[in-house]
Amino acid sequence: MSERMVHRAYSYPGTYPGITSRRVRGGSVPGPDPELYSPDNIPDRFESYMLMPGESKVKMTIDTRVSSAATFTFLKEDHTLGEMLTSSLNKHNGVRFAACKIPHPLEFVLEVRVETDGNITPKEAVVHACTKLIDDLGTLSRAYTRESELYRIARIDQPNRPLPPPRQRLRPGQSQTEAPTPER
């Protein structure tokens, strides 16, 4: 028997894929299947963020069972965009339901389902939510840049001044004078 067949012969039926038994001195030990985790099975890193020729970023599928509902499929995205987008959609008055999911953890696909009340189409709601997100992220970026510049300017006069110690969280009922001081 070949090495591969011997390896397969000792797999435990009904266990998770990729967990098999390896033969060692004195018996067999469960461990990862070397075939499943071989370098040939690992996708290239660029596949998680680069669109291939012919791929589109967003695809809309209209739901035939519910009026004014659609599922948007975003390629090469993850929960970061999905949660921000659904949060922005749920704040919109014309949206009844918005949720996101990743169909499979090894595929770089995000699905966002949107159901509206009929006064606005799901596509218009998603475009409005994306525009609102871009504005909010721009505001956040400007505020961060302003604060970091102010901090840098304040530190120019005293470049060797140590950073202030981290603030201690107070327990309920504890006053500032009772708070423990951080040791240096």
JSON list of N, CA and C in Angstrom, two decimals, residues 48 71-83 86 99-113:
[
{"chain": "A", "resi": 48, "resn": "SER", "atom": "N", "xyz": [-7.81, 37.55, -1.95]},
{"chain": "A", "resi": 48, "resn": "SER", "atom": "CA", "xyz": [-8.75, 38.06, -0.96]},
{"chain": "A", "resi": 48, "resn": "SER", "atom": "C", "xyz": [-9.13, 39.51, -1.20]},
{"chain": "A", "resi": 71, "resn": "THR", "atom": "N", "xyz": [-30.92, 40.91, -2.64]},
{"chain": "A", "resi": 71, "resn": "THR", "atom": "CA", "xyz": [-29.67, 40.47, -2.02]},
{"chain": "A", "resi": 71, "resn": "THR", "atom": "C", "xyz": [-28.52, 41.01, -2.85]},
{"chain": "A", "resi": 72, "resn": "PHE", "atom": "N", "xyz": [-27.60, 41.69, -2.20]},
{"chain": "A", "resi": 72, "resn": "PHE", "atom": "CA", "xyz": [-26.43, 42.24, -2.86]},
{"chain": "A", "resi": 72, "resn": "PHE", "atom": "C", "xyz": [-25.23, 41.38, -2.50]},
{"chain": "A", "resi": 73, "resn": "THR", "atom": "N", "xyz": [-24.49, 40.94, -3.51]},
{"chain": "A", "resi": 73, "resn": "THR", "atom": "CA", "xyz": [-23.30, 40.12, -3.31]},
{"chain": "A", "resi": 73, "resn": "THR", "atom": "C", "xyz": [-22.08, 40.98, -3.61]},
{"chain": "A", "resi": 74, "resn": "PHE", "atom": "N", "xyz": [-21.25, 41.19, -2.60]},
{"chain": "A", "resi": 74, "resn": "PHE", "atom": "CA", "xyz": [-20.02, 41.96, -2.73]},
{"chain": "A", "resi": 74, "resn": "PHE", "atom": "C", "xyz": [-18.85, 40.99, -2.78]},
{"chain": "A", "resi": 75, "resn": "LEU", "atom": "N", "xyz": [-18.08, 41.03, -3.85]},
{"chain": "A", "resi": 75, "resn": "LEU", "atom": "CA", "xyz": [-16.90, 40.17, -3.96]},
{"chain": "A", "resi": 75, "resn": "LEU", "atom": "C", "xyz": [-15.71, 40.83, -3.28]},
{"chain": "A", "resi": 76, "resn": "LYS", "atom": "N", "xyz": [-14.86, 40.00, -2.69]},
{"chain": "A", "resi": 76, "resn": "LYS", "atom": "CA", "xyz": [-13.61, 40.43, -2.05]},
{"chain": "A", "resi": 76, "resn": "LYS", "atom": "C", "xyz": [-13.87, 41.38, -0.89]},
{"chain": "A", "resi": 77, "resn": "GLU", "atom": "N", "xyz": [-14.93, 41.15, -0.12]},
{"chain": "A", "resi": 77, "resn": "GLU", "atom": "CA", "xyz": [-15.22, 41.95, 1.07]},
{"chain": "A", "resi": 77, "resn": "GLU", "atom": "C", "xyz": [-15.47, 41.03, 2.25]},
{"chain": "A", "resi": 78, "resn": "ASP", "atom": "N", "xyz": [-15.44, 41.60, 3.46]},
{"chain": "A", "resi": 78, "resn": "ASP", "atom": "CA", "xyz": [-15.64, 40.81, 4.67]},
{"chain": "A", "resi": 78, "resn": "ASP", "atom": "C", "xyz": [-16.62, 41.52, 5.61]},
{"chain": "A", "resi": 79, "resn": "HIS", "atom": "N", "xyz": [-16.67, 41.08, 6.86]},
{"chain": "A", "resi": 79, "resn": "HIS", "atom": "CA", "xyz": [-17.64, 41.61, 7.82]},
{"chain": "A", "resi": 79, "resn": "HIS", "atom": "C", "xyz": [-17.40, 43.08, 8.14]},
{"chain": "A", "resi": 80, "resn": "THR", "atom": "N", "xyz": [-16.21, 43.61, 7.90]},
{"chain": "A", "resi": 80, "resn": "THR", "atom": "CA", "xyz": [-15.95, 45.01, 8.20]},
{"chain": "A", "resi": 80, "resn": "THR", "atom": "C", "xyz": [-16.92, 45.89, 7.42]},
{"chain": "A", "resi": 81, "resn": "LEU", "atom": "N", "xyz": [-16.97, 45.72, 6.12]},
{"chain": "A", "resi": 81, "resn": "LEU", "atom": "CA", "xyz": [-17.91, 46.49, 5.31]},
{"chain": "A", "resi": 81, "resn": "LEU", "atom": "C", "xyz": [-19.34, 46.06, 5.58]},
{"chain": "A", "resi": 82, "resn": "GLY", "atom": "N", "xyz": [-19.57, 44.77, 5.75]},
{"chain": "A", "resi": 82, "resn": "GLY", "atom": "CA", "xyz": [-20.93, 44.26, 5.94]},
{"chain": "A", "resi": 82, "resn": "GLY", "atom": "C", "xyz": [-21.62, 44.84, 7.16]},
{"chain": "A", "resi": 83, "resn": "GLU", "atom": "N", "xyz": [-20.93, 44.87, 8.29]},
{"chain": "A", "resi": 83, "resn": "GLU", "atom": "CA", "xyz": [-21.54, 45.39, 9.51]},
{"chain": "A", "resi": 83, "resn": "GLU", "atom": "C", "xyz": [-21.77, 46.89, 9.43]},
{"chain": "A", "resi": 86, "resn": "THR", "atom": "N", "xyz": [-24.82, 47.37, 6.96]},
{"chain": "A", "resi": 86, "resn": "THR", "atom": "CA", "xyz": [-26.12, 47.01, 7.53]},
{"chain": "A", "resi": 86, "resn": "THR", "atom": "C", "xyz": [-26.52, 47.97, 8.65]},
{"chain": "A", "resi": 99, "resn": "ALA", "atom": "N", "xyz": [-29.39, 42.79, 6.70]},
{"chain": "A", "resi": 99, "resn": "ALA", "atom": "CA", "xyz": [-28.48, 41.88, 7.40]},
{"chain": "A", "resi": 99, "resn": "ALA", "atom": "C", "xyz": [-27.41, 41.41, 6.43]},
{"chain": "A", "resi": 100, "resn": "CYS", "atom": "N", "xyz": [-26.28, 40.99, 6.99]},
{"chain": "A", "resi": 100, "resn": "CYS", "atom": "CA", "xyz": [-25.19, 40.51, 6.14]},
{"chain": "A", "resi": 100, "resn": "CYS", "atom": "C", "xyz": [-24.74, 39.13, 6.61]},
{"chain": "A", "resi": 101, "resn": "LYS", "atom": "N", "xyz": [-24.13, 38.40, 5.70]},
{"chain": "A", "resi": 101, "resn": "LYS", "atom": "CA", "xyz": [-23.56, 37.10, 6.06]},
{"chain": "A", "resi": 101, "resn": "LYS", "atom": "C", "xyz": [-22.42, 36.78, 5.10]},
{"chain": "A", "resi": 102, "resn": "ILE", "atom": "N", "xyz": [-21.51, 35.95, 5.59]},
{"chain": "A", "resi": 102, "resn": "ILE", "atom": "CA", "xyz": [-20.43, 35.41, 4.79]},
{"chain": "A", "resi": 102, "resn": "ILE", "atom": "C", "xyz": [-20.82, 33.95, 4.55]},
{"chain": "A", "resi": 103, "resn": "PRO", "atom": "N", "xyz": [-21.14, 33.56, 3.31]},
{"chain": "A", "resi": 103, "resn": "PRO", "atom": "CA", "xyz": [-21.62, 32.20, 3.08]},
{"chain": "A", "resi": 103, "resn": "PRO", "atom": "C", "xyz": [-20.62, 31.12, 3.48]},
{"chain": "A", "resi": 104, "resn": "HIS", "atom": "N", "xyz": [-19.33, 31.36, 3.23]},
{"chain": "A", "resi": 104, "resn": "HIS", "atom": "CA", "xyz": [-18.30, 30.37, 3.57]},
{"chain": "A", "resi": 104, "resn": "HIS", "atom": "C", "xyz": [-17.04, 31.12, 4.00]},
{"chain": "A", "resi": 105, "resn": "PRO", "atom": "N", "xyz": [-16.42, 30.71, 5.09]},
{"chain": "A", "resi": 105, "resn": "PRO", "atom": "CA", "xyz": [-15.26, 31.47, 5.59]},
{"chain": "A", "resi": 105, "resn": "PRO", "atom": "C", "xyz": [-14.04, 31.47, 4.67]},
{"chain": "A", "resi": 106, "resn": "LEU", "atom": "N", "xyz": [-13.95, 30.53, 3.77]},
{"chain": "A", "resi": 106, "resn": "LEU", "atom": "CA", "xyz": [-12.79, 30.48, 2.88]},
{"chain": "A", "resi": 106, "resn": "LEU", "atom": "C", "xyz": [-13.04, 31.17, 1.54]},
{"chain": "A", "resi": 107, "resn": "GLU", "atom": "N", "xyz": [-14.25, 31.68, 1.34]},
{"chain": "A", "resi": 107, "resn": "GLU", "atom": "CA", "xyz": [-14.56, 32.41, 0.12]},
{"chain": "A", "resi": 107, "resn": "GLU", "atom": "C", "xyz": [-14.70, 33.88, 0.49]},
{"chain": "A", "resi": 108, "resn": "PHE", "atom": "N", "xyz": [-14.21, 34.74, -0.35]},
{"chain": "A", "resi": 108, "resn": "PHE", "atom": "CA", "xyz": [-14.20, 36.17, -0.06]},
{"chain": "A", "resi": 108, "resn": "PHE", "atom": "C", "xyz": [-15.44, 36.82, -0.67]},
{"chain": "A", "resi": 109, "resn": "VAL", "atom": "N", "xyz": [-16.59, 36.47, -0.11]},
{"chain": "A", "resi": 109, "resn": "VAL", "atom": "CA", "xyz": [-17.88, 36.94, -0.61]},
{"chain": "A", "resi": 109, "resn": "VAL", "atom": "C", "xyz": [-18.71, 37.41, 0.58]},
{"chain": "A", "resi": 110, "resn": "LEU", "atom": "N", "xyz": [-19.38, 38.55, 0.41]},
{"chain": "A", "resi": 110, "resn": "LEU", "atom": "CA", "xyz": [-20.26, 39.10, 1.43]},
{"chain": "A", "resi": 110, "resn": "LEU", "atom": "C", "xyz": [-21.64, 39.24, 0.81]},
{"chain": "A", "resi": 111, "resn": "GLU", "atom": "N", "xyz": [-22.66, 38.77, 1.50]},
{"chain": "A", "resi": 111, "resn": "GLU", "atom": "CA", "xyz": [-24.04, 38.92, 1.03]},
{"chain": "A", "resi": 111, "resn": "GLU", "atom": "C", "xyz": [-24.79, 39.83, 1.99]},
{"chain": "A", "resi": 112, "resn": "VAL", "atom": "N", "xyz": [-25.45, 40.84, 1.44]},
{"chain": "A", "resi": 112, "resn": "VAL", "atom": "CA", "xyz": [-26.25, 41.77, 2.23]},
{"chain": "A", "resi": 112, "resn": "VAL", "atom": "C", "xyz": [-27.68, 41.70, 1.70]},
{"chain": "A", "resi": 113, "resn": "ARG", "atom": "N", "xyz": [-28.61, 41.36, 2.58]},
{"chain": "A", "resi": 113, "resn": "ARG", "atom": "CA", "xyz": [-30.02, 41.28, 2.20]},
{"chain": "A", "resi": 113, "resn": "ARG", "atom": "C", "xyz": [-30.72, 42.53, 2.71]}
]
